[in-house]
CSV table of C-alpha atoms and ligand atoms in Angstrom, one decimal:
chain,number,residue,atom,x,y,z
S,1,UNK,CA,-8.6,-16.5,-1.5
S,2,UNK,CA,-5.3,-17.8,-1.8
S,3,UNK,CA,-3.5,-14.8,-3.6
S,4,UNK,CA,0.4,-14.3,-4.0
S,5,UNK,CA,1.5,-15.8,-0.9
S,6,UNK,CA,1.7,-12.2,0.6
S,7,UNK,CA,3.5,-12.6,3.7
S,8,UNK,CA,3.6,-16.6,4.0
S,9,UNK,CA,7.4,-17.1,5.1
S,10,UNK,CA,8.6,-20.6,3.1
S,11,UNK,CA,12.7,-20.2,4.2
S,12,UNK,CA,14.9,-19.3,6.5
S,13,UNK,CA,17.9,-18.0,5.3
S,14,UNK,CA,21.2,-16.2,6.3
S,15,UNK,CA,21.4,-15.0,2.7
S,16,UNK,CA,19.4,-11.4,2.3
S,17,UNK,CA,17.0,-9.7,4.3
S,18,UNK,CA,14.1,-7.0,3.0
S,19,UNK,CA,13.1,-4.6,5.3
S,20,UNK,CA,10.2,-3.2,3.1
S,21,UNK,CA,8.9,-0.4,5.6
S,22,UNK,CA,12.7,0.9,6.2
S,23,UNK,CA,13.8,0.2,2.7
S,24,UNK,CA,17.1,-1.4,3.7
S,25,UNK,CA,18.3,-4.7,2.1
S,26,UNK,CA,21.2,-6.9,4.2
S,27,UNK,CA,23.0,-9.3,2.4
S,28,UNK,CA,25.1,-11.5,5.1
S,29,UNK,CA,25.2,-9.3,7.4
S,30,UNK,CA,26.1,-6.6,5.4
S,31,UNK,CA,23.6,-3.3,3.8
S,32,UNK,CA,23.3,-3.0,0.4
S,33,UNK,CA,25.4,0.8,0.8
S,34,UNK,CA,28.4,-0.9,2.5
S,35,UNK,CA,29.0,-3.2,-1.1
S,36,UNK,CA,27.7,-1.5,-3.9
S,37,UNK,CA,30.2,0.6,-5.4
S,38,UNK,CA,32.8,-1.1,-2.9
S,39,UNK,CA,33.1,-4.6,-2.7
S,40,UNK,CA,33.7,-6.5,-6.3
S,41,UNK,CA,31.0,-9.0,-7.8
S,42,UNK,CA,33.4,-11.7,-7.1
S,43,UNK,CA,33.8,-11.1,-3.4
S,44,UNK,CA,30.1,-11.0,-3.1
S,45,UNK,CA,29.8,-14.4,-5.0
S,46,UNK,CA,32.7,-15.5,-2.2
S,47,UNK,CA,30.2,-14.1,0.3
S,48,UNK,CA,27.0,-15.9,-0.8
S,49,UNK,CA,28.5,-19.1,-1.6
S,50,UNK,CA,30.5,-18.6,1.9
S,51,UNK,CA,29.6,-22.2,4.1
S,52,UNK,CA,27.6,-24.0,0.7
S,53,UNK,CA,30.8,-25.3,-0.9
S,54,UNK,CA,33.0,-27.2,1.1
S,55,UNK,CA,35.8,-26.6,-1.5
S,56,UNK,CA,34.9,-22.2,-1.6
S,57,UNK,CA,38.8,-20.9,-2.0
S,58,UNK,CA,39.8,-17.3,-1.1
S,59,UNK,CA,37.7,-14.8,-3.3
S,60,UNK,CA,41.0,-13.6,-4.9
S,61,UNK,CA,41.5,-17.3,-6.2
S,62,UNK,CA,37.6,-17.9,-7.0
S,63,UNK,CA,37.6,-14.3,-9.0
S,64,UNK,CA,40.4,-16.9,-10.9
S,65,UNK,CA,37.7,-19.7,-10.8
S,66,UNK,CA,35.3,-17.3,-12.9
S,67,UNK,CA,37.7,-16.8,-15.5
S,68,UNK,CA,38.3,-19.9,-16.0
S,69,UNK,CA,34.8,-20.7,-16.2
S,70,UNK,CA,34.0,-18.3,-18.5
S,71,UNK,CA,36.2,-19.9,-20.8
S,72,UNK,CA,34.9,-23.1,-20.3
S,73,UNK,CA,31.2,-22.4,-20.9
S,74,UNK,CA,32.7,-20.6,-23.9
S,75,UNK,CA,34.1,-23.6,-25.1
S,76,UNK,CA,31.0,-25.8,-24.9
S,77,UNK,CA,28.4,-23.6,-25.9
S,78,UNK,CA,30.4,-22.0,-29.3
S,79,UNK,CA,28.9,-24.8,-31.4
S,80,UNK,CA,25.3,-24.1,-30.0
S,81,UNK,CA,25.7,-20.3,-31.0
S,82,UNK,CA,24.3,-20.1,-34.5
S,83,UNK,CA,21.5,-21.9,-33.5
S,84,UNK,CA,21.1,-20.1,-30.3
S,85,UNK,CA,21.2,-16.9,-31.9
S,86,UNK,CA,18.0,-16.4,-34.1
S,87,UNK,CA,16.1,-16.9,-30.8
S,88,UNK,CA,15.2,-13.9,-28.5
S,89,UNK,CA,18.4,-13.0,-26.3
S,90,UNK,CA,16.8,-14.1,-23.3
S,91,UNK,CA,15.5,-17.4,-24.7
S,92,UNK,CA,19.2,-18.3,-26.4
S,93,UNK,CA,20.6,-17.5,-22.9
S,94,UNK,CA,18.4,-19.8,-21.1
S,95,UNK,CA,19.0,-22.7,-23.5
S,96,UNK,CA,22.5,-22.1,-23.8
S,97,UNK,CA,22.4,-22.7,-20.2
S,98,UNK,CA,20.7,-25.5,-20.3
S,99,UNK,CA,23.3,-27.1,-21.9
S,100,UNK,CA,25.1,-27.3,-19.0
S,101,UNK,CA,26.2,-30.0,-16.4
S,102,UNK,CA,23.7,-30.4,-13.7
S,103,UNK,CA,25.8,-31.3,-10.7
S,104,UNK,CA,25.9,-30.0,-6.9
S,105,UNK,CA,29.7,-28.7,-6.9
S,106,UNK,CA,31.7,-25.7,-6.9
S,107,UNK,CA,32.3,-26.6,-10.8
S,108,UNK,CA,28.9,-26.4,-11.7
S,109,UNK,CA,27.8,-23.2,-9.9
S,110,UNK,CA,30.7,-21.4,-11.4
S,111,UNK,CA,29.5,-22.4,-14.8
S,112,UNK,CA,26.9,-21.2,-14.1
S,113,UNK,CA,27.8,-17.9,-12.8
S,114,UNK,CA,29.9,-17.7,-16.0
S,115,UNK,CA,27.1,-18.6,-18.3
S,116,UNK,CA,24.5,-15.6,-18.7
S,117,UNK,CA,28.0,-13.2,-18.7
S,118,UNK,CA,29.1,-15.0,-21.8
S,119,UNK,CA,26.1,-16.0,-24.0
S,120,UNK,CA,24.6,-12.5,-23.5
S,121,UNK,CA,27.4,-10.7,-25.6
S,122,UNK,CA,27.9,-13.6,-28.0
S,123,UNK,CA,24.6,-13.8,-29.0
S,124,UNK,CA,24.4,-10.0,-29.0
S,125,UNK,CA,27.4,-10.0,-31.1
S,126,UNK,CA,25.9,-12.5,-33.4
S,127,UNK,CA,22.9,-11.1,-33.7
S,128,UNK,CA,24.5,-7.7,-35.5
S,129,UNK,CA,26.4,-10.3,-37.6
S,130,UNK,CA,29.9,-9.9,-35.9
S,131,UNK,CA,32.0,-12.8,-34.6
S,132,UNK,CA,31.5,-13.3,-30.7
S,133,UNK,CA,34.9,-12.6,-28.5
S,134,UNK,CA,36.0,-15.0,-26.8
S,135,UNK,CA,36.6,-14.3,-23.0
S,136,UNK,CA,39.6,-13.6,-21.2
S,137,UNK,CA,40.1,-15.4,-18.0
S,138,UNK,CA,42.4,-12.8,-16.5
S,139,UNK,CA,40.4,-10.4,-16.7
S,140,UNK,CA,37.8,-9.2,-13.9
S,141,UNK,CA,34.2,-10.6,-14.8
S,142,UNK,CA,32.4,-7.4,-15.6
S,143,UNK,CA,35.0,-6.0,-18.1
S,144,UNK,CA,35.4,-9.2,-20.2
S,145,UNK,CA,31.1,-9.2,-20.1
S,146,UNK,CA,31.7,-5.7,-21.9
S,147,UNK,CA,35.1,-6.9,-24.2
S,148,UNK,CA,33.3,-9.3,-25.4
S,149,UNK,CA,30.4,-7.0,-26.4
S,150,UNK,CA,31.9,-4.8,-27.6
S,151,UNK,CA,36.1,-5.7,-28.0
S,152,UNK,CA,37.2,-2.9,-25.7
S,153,UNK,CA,36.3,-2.4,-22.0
S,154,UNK,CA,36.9,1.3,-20.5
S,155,UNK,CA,37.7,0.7,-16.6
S,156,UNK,CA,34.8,3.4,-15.6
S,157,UNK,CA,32.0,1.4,-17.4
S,158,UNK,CA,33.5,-1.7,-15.7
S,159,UNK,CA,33.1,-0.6,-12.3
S,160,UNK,CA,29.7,0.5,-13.1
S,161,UNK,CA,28.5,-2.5,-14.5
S,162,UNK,CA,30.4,-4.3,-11.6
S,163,UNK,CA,28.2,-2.0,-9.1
S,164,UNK,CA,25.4,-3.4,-11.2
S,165,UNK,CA,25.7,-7.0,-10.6
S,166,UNK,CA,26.6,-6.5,-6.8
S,167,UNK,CA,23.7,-4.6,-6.0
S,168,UNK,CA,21.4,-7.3,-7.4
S,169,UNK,CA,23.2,-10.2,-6.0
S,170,UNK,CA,20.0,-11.4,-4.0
S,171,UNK,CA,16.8,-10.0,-2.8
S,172,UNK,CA,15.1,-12.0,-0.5
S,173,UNK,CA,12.3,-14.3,-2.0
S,174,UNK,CA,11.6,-12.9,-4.6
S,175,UNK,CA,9.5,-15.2,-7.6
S,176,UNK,CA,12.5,-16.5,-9.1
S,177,UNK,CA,14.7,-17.1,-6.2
S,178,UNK,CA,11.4,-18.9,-4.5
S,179,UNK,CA,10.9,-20.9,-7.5
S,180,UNK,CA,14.7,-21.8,-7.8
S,181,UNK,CA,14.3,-23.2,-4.4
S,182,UNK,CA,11.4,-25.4,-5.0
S,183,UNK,CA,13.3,-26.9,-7.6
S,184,UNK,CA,16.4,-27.1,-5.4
S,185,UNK,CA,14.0,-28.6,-3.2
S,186,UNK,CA,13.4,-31.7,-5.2
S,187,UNK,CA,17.3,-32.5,-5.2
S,188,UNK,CA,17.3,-31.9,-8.8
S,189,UNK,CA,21.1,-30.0,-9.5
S,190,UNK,CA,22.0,-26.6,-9.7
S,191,UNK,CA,21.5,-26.2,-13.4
S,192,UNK,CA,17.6,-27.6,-13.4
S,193,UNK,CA,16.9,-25.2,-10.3
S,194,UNK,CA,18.5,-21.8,-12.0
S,195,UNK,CA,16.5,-23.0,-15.1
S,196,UNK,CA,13.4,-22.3,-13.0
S,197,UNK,CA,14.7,-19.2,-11.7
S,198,UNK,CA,15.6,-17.8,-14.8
S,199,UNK,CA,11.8,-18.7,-16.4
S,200,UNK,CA,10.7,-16.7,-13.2
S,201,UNK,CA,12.9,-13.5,-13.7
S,202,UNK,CA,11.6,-13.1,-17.3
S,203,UNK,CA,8.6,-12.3,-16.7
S,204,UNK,CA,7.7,-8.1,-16.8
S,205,UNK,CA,6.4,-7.9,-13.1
S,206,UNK,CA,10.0,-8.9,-11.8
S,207,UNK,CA,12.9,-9.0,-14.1
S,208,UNK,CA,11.4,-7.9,-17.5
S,209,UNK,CA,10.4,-4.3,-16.4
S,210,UNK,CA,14.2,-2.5,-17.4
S,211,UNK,CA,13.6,-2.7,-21.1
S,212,UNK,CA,10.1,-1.4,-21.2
S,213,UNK,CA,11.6,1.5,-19.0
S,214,UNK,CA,13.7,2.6,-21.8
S,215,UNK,CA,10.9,2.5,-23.9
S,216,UNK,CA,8.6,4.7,-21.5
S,217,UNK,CA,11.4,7.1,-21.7
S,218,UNK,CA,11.7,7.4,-25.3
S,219,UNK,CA,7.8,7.8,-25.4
S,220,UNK,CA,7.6,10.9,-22.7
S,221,UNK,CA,11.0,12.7,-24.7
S,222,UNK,CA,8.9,12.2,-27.8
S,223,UNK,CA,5.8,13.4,-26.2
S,224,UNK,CA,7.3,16.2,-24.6
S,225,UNK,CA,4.3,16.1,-21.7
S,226,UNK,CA,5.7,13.5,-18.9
S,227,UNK,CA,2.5,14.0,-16.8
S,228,UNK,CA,0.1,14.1,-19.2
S,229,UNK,CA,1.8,10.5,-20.7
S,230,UNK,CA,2.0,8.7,-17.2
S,231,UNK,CA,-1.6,9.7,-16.4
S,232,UNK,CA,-2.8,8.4,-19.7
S,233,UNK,CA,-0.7,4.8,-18.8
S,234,UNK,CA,-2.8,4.9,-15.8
S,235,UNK,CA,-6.2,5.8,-17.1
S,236,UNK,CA,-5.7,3.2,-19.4
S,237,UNK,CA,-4.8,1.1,-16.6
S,238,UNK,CA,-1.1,0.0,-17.9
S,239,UNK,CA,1.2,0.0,-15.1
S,240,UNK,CA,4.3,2.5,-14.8
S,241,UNK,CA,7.3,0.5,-15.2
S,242,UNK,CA,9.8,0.7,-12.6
S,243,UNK,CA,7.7,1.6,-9.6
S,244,UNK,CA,6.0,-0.4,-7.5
S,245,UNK,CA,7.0,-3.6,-5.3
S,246,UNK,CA,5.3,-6.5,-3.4
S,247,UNK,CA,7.7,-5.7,-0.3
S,248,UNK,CA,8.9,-2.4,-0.4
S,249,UNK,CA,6.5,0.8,1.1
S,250,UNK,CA,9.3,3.0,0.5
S,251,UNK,CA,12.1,3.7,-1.7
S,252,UNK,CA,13.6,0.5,-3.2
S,253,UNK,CA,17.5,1.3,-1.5
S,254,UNK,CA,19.0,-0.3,-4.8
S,255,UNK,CA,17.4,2.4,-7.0
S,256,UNK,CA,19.7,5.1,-4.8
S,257,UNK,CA,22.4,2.7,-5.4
S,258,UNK,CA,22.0,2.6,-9.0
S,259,UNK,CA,21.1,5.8,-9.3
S,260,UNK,CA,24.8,7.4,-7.9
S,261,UNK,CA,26.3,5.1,-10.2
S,262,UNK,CA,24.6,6.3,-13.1
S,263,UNK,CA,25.2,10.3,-11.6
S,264,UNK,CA,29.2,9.1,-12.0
S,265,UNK,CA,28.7,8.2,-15.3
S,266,UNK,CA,26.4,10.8,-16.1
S,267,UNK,CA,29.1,13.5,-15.8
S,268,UNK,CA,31.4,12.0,-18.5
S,269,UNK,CA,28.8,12.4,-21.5
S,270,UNK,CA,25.4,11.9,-22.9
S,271,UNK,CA,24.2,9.4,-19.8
S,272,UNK,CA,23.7,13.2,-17.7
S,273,UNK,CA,20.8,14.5,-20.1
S,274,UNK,CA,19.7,11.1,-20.1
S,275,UNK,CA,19.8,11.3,-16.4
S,276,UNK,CA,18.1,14.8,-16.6
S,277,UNK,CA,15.0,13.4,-18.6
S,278,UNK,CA,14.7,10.1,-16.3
S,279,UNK,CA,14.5,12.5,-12.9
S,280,UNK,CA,12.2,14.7,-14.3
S,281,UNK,CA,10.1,11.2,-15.7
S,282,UNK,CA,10.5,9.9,-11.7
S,283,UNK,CA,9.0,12.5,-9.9
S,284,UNK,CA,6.0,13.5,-12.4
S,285,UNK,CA,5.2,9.0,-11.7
S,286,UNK,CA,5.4,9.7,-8.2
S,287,UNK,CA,2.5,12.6,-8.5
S,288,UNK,CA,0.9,10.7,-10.3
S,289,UNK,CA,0.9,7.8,-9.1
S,290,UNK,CA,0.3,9.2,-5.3
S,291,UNK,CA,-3.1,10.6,-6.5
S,292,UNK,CA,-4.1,8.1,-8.8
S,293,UNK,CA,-3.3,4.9,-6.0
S,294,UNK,CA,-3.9,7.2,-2.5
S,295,UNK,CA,-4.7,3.6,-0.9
S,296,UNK,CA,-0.5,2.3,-1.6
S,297,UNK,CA,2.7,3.8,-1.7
S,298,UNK,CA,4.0,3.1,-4.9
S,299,UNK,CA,7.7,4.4,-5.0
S,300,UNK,CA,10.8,3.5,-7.4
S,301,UNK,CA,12.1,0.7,-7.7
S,302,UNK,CA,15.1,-1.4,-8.6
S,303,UNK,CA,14.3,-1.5,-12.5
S,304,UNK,CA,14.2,2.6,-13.0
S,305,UNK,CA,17.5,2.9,-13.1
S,306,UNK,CA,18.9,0.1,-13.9
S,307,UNK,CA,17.4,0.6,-16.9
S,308,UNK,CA,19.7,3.7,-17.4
S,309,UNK,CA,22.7,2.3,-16.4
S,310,UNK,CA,22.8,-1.3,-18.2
S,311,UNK,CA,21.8,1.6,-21.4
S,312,UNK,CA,24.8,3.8,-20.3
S,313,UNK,CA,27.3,0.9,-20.2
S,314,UNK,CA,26.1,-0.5,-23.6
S,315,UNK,CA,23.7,-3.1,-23.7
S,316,UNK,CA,20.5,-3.2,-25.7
S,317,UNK,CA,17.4,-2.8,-23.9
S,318,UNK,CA,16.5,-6.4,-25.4
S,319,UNK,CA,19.3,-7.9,-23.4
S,320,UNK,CA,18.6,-6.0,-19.9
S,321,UNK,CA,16.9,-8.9,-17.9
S,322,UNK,CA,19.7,-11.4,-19.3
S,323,UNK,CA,22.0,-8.9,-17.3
S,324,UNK,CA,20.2,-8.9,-14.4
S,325,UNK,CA,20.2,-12.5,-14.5
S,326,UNK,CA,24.1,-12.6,-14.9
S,327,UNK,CA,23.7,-10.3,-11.4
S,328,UNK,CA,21.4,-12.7,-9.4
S,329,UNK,CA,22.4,-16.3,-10.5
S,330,UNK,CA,25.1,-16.2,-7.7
S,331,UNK,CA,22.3,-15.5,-5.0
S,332,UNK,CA,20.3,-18.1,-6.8
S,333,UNK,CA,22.9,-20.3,-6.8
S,334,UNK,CA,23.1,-20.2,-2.9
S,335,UNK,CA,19.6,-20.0,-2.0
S,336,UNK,CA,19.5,-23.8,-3.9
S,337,UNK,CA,22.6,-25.0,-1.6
S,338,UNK,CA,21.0,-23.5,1.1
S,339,UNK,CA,17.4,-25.5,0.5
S,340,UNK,CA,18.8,-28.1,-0.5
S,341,UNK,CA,20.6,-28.2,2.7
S,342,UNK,CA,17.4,-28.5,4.8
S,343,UNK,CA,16.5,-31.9,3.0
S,344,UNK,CA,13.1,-30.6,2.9
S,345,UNK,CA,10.7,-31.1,-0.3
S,346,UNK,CA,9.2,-27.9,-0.7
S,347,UNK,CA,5.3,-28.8,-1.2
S,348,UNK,CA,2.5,-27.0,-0.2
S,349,UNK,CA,-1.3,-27.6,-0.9
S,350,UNK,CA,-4.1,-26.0,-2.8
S,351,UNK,CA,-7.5,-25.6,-2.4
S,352,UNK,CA,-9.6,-27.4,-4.3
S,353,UNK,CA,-12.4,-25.2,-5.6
S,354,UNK,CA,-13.5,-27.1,-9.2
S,355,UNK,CA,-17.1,-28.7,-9.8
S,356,UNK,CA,-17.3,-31.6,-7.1
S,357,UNK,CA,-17.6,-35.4,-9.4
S,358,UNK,CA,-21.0,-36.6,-10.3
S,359,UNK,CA,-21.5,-39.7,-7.5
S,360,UNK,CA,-22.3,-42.9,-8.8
S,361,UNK,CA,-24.6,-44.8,-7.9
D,1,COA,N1,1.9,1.4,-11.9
D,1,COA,C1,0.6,1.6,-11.7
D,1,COA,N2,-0.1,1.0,-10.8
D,1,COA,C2,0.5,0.2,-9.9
D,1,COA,C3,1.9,0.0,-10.1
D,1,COA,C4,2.6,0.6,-11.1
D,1,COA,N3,3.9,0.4,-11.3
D,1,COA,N4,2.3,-0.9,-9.1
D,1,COA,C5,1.2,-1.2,-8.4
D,1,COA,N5,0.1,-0.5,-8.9
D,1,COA,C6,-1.2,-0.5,-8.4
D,1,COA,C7,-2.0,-1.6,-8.9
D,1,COA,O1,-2.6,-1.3,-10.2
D,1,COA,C8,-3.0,-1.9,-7.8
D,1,COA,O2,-4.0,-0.8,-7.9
D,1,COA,P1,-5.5,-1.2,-7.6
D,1,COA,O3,-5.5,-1.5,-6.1
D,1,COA,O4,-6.2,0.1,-7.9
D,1,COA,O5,-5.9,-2.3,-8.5
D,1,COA,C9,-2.2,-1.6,-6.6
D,1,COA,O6,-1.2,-0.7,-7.0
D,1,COA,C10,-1.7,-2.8,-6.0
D,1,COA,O7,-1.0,-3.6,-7.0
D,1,COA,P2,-0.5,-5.1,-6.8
D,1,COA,O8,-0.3,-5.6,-8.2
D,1,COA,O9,-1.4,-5.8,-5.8
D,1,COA,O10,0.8,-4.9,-6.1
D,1,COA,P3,2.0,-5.8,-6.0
D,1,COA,O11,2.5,-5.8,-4.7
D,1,COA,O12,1.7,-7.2,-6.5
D,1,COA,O13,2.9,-5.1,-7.1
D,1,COA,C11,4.6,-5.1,-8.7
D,1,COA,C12,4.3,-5.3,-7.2
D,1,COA,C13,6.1,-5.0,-8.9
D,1,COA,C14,4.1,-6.3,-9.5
D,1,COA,C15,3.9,-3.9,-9.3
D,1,COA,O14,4.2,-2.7,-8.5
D,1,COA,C16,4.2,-3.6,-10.7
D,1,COA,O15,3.6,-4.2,-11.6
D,1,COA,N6,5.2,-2.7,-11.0
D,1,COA,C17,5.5,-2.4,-12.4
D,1,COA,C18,6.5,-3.5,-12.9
D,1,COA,C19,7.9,-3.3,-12.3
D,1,COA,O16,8.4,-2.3,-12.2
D,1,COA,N7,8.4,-4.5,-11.9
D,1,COA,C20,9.7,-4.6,-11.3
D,1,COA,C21,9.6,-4.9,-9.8
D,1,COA,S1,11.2,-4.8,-9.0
């Protein structure tokens, strides 16, 4: 049977590399340790879109480039807001964005890196009936995401969230870069194929697993009993979110990276006893997951703590996947140039297993 396409390799691609058995991810040539928490989201957008845009300035002039972006996706999606807003804050992102041109360039991709970064707090903003901020091209991308969210930006919460988006730039194949690459396939524009990408990430077995996190937290504090709570989920066969991946047999190396950032944070106020209750929730899924599934090595993954630290720098758990999104657009973004690149239609066959036709005579 045909089932998930475990293993099948459909690209080749300079952008990010999986190791699932060592647990290390390499995104052009560098691991995921050497940039998170070092290198700014705008020099790793410089990095993935390095060689897929023949007009890609220095990343001190594209980090420019994003501001001004911001403010022109601002621009053309303020009339759309109202409308936008009654939807879910995913759904309003993803049509907000579909607003947008659907063109090849430089232009177009930097809209769209701009997009998710602006909608997400307008439409949060909106939605507790205050006016959305508009952005402010000077300043760095992650603190305007959080000034417009919430009118000030501390620098520590910045960095964090900037950590955030830079550790998940790109990932392999995942579902939604795979399916923003079909699409990129097909020579449709940039727009059309991080549509499809963004329909992938929704979903709770890739990029909708943060928010339920949160609420699996609030359910063990309230239960008081962490074990007895994950090995109920499990007799009742409901997955524990956050652990688990198609790829990884060990330790998903973004959750570490995640994790110290959260640690930082964690020292400076409530985030540590939030911190406490999430390490104690880790290992008792890890027990109990290890006896419960002997035959796989289900470990944590990337959405465990994100889940703390997209709480800790103030975003609802409602809006966590449009986050992420904001993150991995710019290695969507690149994986399309790079497809599209090859010229190739990406098409591959089914086997037919329906009734055979009635033959007539
Ligand atoms: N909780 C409980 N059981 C899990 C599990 C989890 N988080 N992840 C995998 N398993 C179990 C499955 O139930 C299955 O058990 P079975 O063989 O007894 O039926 C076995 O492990 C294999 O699962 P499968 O769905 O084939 O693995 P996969 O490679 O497709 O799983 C995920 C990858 C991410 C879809 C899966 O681990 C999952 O659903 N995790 C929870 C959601 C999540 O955190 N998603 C974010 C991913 S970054």
């Amino acid at each position: 049977m045909a089932n998930g396409l475990d293993d099948v390799v459909a690209a080749d691609t300079v952008l990010s590399d999986v190791d699932g058995s060592g647990g290390h991810l390499t995104i052009r040539g560098h691991s995921l340790a050497g940039l998170a928490g070092r290198w700014r989201y705008a020099q790793v957008v410089h990095l993935l879109f390095d060689g897929f845009f023949d007009d890609l300035p220095s990343d001190a002039e594209l980090e420019k480039a994003i501001g001004k972006a911001r403010v022109d996706v601002f621009d053309r999606v303020k009339p759309l807001l109202t409308q936008l807003a009654p939807l879910d804050i995913y759904s309003g992102m993803r049509a907000g964005m579909a607003v947008l041109p659907d063109g090849d360039g430089l232009a177009d991709a930097l809209r769209l890196i701009a997009a998710p970064a602006v909608l997400t707090p307008a439409l949060l903003r909106l939605g507790r009936g205050e006016t959305p901020v508009a952005p402010d091209e000077k300043a760095d991308h992650a603190g305007d995401m959080l000034r417009m969210l919430a009118g000030i930006a501390s620098p520590t919460l910045a960095k964090a969230l900037d950590s955030y988006l830079v550790t998940v730039c790109d990932h392999g194949l995942n579902a939604s870069t795979f399916a923003t690459r079909v699409v990129a396939s097909t020579q449709a524009g940039l727009t059309s194929a991080i549509l499809a990408g963004l329909g992938a990430l929704k979903g709770p077995l890739h990029g909708g697993a943060p928010g339920p996190v949160i609420e699996m937290l609030d359910a063990i504090e309230a239960s008081g009993d962490a074990t007895a709570w994950l090995r109920n989920q499990i007799a009742r066969d409901e997955r524990i979110m956050g652990f688990g991946h198609r790829i990884y047999r060990v330790r998903d190396p973004r959750a570490d990276a995640l994790k110290a950032v959260v640690r930082q944070l964690g020292s400076r106020n409530e985030t540590g006893s939030r911190l406490a209750l999430a390490e104690t929730v880790e290992q008792a899924a890890l027990e109990v997951l290890r006896i419960a599934k002997p035959q796989r090595s289900i470990q944590t993954n990337v959405e465990f703590y994100t889940a703390l630290l997209l709480e800790a720098v103030g975003f609802p758990k409602e809006a966590f996947s449009n986050v992420f999104a904001a993150g991995r657009v710019a290695g969507w973004i690149a994986h399309a140039r790079e497809q599209q690149a090859t010229g190739r239609l990406i098409r591959p066959q089914s086997r037919y297993v329906g009734p055979v036709p009635d033959l007539v005579a």
